[in-house]
């Protein structure tokens, strides 16, 4: 249910990270039987790690190592960590789409939580920059690359809309997320047949 980091020399665990969206699922792991737990899908996507050169809020640009991870069958969301200091990672952003309650939840680098309901779409309260309402199960492995945004080259993550078990309501699209601006979804191209 979490992302683990290990020391390659001695195998000791350095740290583990539980995405904010999974916090509410942790009680489901408790079992009524002694010495047993219930399995849940959690962080089941493949991590993508890339060095990117940007200003992380320090006032100057520098190389930082970013890990971006999808939840795979664990849910409809991704999270990003700055793992430049391998023993002290920092949370950059997380987002999660709950298709049952029709809410998109976004957590920024300070851990502040923002929830946007899209049950009345297109009269949605989802802020356009954080509209992950079309995101399905995050099986898509992101690609981190440089791309022009508003006339400037920025580091972005590009990934598919995910897996949707036959529903046309979500997971048909491509997301382009600005990694330099805290996970803002600068572009989304959705709709049947776009992929």
Short mmCIF file of C-alpha atoms in Angstrom, two decimals, residues 11-174:
data_model
loop_
_atom_site.label_atom_id
_atom_site.label_comp_id
_atom_site.label_asym_id
_atom_site.label_seq_id
_atom_site.Cartn_x
_atom_site.Cartn_y
_atom_site.Cartn_z
CA UNK A 11 18.86 -3.60 2.14
CA UNK A 12 17.74 -1.41 5.05
CA UNK A 13 14.55 0.54 4.48
CA UNK A 14 15.25 4.28 4.26
CA UNK A 15 11.65 5.49 4.21
CA UNK A 16 8.13 4.70 3.04
CA UNK A 17 5.45 7.00 1.66
CA UNK A 18 1.69 6.52 1.80
CA UNK A 19 -0.15 8.75 -0.71
CA UNK A 20 -2.80 10.92 0.96
CA UNK A 21 -5.58 9.22 -1.02
CA UNK A 22 -4.74 5.86 0.61
CA UNK A 23 -4.95 7.08 4.20
CA UNK A 24 -8.70 6.42 4.23
CA UNK A 25 -8.19 2.83 2.99
CA UNK A 26 -5.77 1.81 5.77
CA UNK A 27 -8.52 0.70 8.20
CA UNK A 28 -9.60 -1.85 5.55
CA UNK A 29 -6.35 -3.75 6.17
CA UNK A 30 -7.46 -4.67 9.69
CA UNK A 31 -8.76 -8.21 10.09
CA UNK A 32 -11.09 -9.80 12.62
CA UNK A 33 -8.64 -12.71 12.86
CA UNK A 34 -5.47 -12.79 14.98
CA UNK A 35 -2.17 -12.24 13.14
CA UNK A 36 -3.92 -11.60 9.82
CA UNK A 37 -4.50 -8.55 7.67
CA UNK A 38 -6.63 -7.85 4.63
CA UNK A 39 -4.85 -6.97 1.41
CA UNK A 40 -5.67 -3.77 -0.43
CA UNK A 41 -4.33 -2.42 -3.68
CA UNK A 42 -2.26 0.64 -2.93
CA UNK A 43 0.80 1.97 -4.70
CA UNK A 44 0.88 -0.51 -7.55
CA UNK A 45 2.22 1.64 -10.39
CA UNK A 46 5.80 1.68 -11.62
CA UNK A 47 7.80 4.66 -10.31
CA UNK A 48 9.39 6.93 -12.88
CA UNK A 49 12.49 8.79 -11.66
CA UNK A 50 14.08 11.67 -13.58
CA UNK A 51 16.45 14.55 -12.89
CA UNK A 52 14.91 17.85 -13.89
CA UNK A 53 16.38 21.35 -13.79
CA UNK A 54 13.99 23.88 -12.28
CA UNK A 55 13.35 26.31 -9.42
CA UNK A 56 11.64 24.34 -6.65
CA UNK A 57 10.87 27.51 -4.72
CA UNK A 58 14.41 28.18 -3.51
CA UNK A 59 14.81 31.15 -5.86
CA UNK A 60 17.32 29.53 -8.20
CA UNK A 61 17.20 26.71 -10.69
CA UNK A 62 19.01 23.50 -9.86
CA UNK A 63 18.91 19.81 -10.71
CA UNK A 64 16.37 17.90 -8.61
CA UNK A 65 15.47 14.21 -8.73
CA UNK A 66 11.74 13.66 -9.07
CA UNK A 67 9.79 10.41 -8.60
CA UNK A 68 6.34 10.23 -10.15
CA UNK A 69 4.18 7.22 -9.30
CA UNK A 70 0.75 6.05 -10.40
CA UNK A 71 -1.45 3.97 -8.15
CA UNK A 72 -2.26 1.36 -10.83
CA UNK A 73 -5.11 -0.85 -9.61
CA UNK A 74 -4.84 0.98 -6.27
CA UNK A 75 -6.77 3.94 -7.64
CA UNK A 76 -7.16 6.80 -10.02
CA UNK A 77 -4.26 9.02 -8.98
CA UNK A 78 -0.60 9.93 -9.11
CA UNK A 79 1.85 11.49 -6.68
CA UNK A 80 5.23 13.19 -7.05
CA UNK A 81 8.13 13.28 -4.60
CA UNK A 82 11.41 15.18 -4.65
CA UNK A 83 13.92 12.46 -3.78
CA UNK A 84 17.09 14.49 -4.38
CA UNK A 85 17.99 13.89 -0.73
CA UNK A 86 17.37 10.14 -0.73
CA UNK A 87 17.03 10.02 3.05
CA UNK A 88 14.63 12.97 3.32
CA UNK A 89 12.14 13.01 0.42
CA UNK A 90 9.59 15.80 0.13
CA UNK A 91 6.03 15.60 -1.17
CA UNK A 92 5.46 17.76 -4.27
CA UNK A 93 1.82 16.99 -5.11
CA UNK A 94 -0.79 14.24 -5.27
CA UNK A 95 -4.13 13.98 -7.00
CA UNK A 96 -6.92 11.44 -6.98
CA UNK A 97 -10.18 11.02 -8.91
CA UNK A 98 -13.07 9.38 -7.04
CA UNK A 99 -15.57 8.38 -9.75
CA UNK A 100 -18.12 7.22 -7.14
CA UNK A 101 -18.44 10.55 -5.30
CA UNK A 102 -17.38 12.44 -8.48
CA UNK A 103 -14.69 14.39 -6.66
CA UNK A 104 -11.15 15.29 -7.66
CA UNK A 105 -8.85 15.79 -4.68
CA UNK A 106 -5.50 17.57 -5.00
CA UNK A 107 -2.82 17.86 -2.31
CA UNK A 108 -0.08 20.49 -2.79
CA UNK A 109 3.51 20.46 -1.50
CA UNK A 110 2.36 21.77 1.89
CA UNK A 111 -0.14 18.92 2.20
CA UNK A 112 -3.09 21.28 1.81
CA UNK A 113 -6.09 19.41 0.44
CA UNK A 114 -8.45 20.78 -2.20
CA UNK A 115 -11.54 18.84 -3.26
CA UNK A 116 -13.53 19.67 -6.38
CA UNK A 117 -16.89 18.07 -7.15
CA UNK A 118 -17.82 17.46 -10.77
CA UNK A 119 -21.23 15.82 -10.35
CA UNK A 120 -22.83 18.72 -12.22
CA UNK A 121 -20.34 18.66 -15.11
CA UNK A 122 -20.02 20.76 -17.26
CA UNK A 123 -21.21 23.18 -14.56
CA UNK A 124 -18.36 21.86 -12.46
CA UNK A 125 -16.64 23.36 -9.46
CA UNK A 126 -13.38 21.71 -10.56
CA UNK A 127 -10.73 24.34 -11.14
CA UNK A 128 -9.67 23.87 -14.78
CA UNK A 129 -5.98 23.58 -13.87
CA UNK A 130 -6.74 20.68 -11.51
CA UNK A 131 -9.37 18.85 -13.55
CA UNK A 132 -8.45 15.18 -13.27
CA UNK A 133 -12.12 14.15 -13.49
CA UNK A 134 -11.42 12.06 -16.58
CA UNK A 135 -8.61 10.04 -14.95
CA UNK A 136 -9.18 6.28 -14.69
CA UNK A 137 -7.04 3.72 -12.86
CA UNK A 138 -3.51 5.01 -13.26
CA UNK A 139 -1.83 2.14 -15.09
CA UNK A 140 -0.18 4.48 -17.57
CA UNK A 141 3.55 4.92 -16.95
CA UNK A 142 4.28 8.65 -17.20
CA UNK A 143 6.97 10.09 -19.42
CA UNK A 144 8.87 13.08 -17.99
CA UNK A 145 10.14 15.42 -20.68
CA UNK A 146 10.59 19.06 -21.72
CA UNK A 147 7.69 20.68 -23.53
CA UNK A 148 6.73 24.18 -24.60
CA UNK A 149 4.05 25.74 -22.39
CA UNK A 150 2.98 29.33 -23.04
CA UNK A 151 6.16 30.00 -25.01
CA UNK A 152 8.56 28.54 -22.42
CA UNK A 153 10.12 25.09 -22.09
CA UNK A 154 8.96 23.33 -18.92
CA UNK A 155 9.41 19.87 -17.44
CA UNK A 156 6.13 17.98 -17.72
CA UNK A 157 4.73 14.52 -17.15
CA UNK A 158 2.66 13.02 -19.96
CA UNK A 159 0.44 10.00 -19.33
CA UNK A 160 -2.70 8.32 -20.57
CA UNK A 161 -6.13 8.58 -19.02
CA UNK A 162 -5.99 5.14 -17.47
CA UNK A 163 -8.13 2.02 -17.34
CA UNK A 164 -11.89 2.30 -17.08
CA UNK A 165 -13.55 -1.14 -17.41
CA UNK A 166 -15.61 -0.08 -20.44
CA UNK A 167 -17.03 3.24 -19.24
CA UNK A 168 -16.96 6.12 -21.73
CA UNK A 169 -17.26 8.66 -18.89
CA UNK A 170 -13.60 8.60 -17.92
CA UNK A 171 -10.10 7.42 -18.85
CA UNK A 172 -10.27 8.45 -22.49
CA UNK A 173 -7.59 11.09 -22.84
CA UNK A 174 -4.04 12.24 -22.39
#
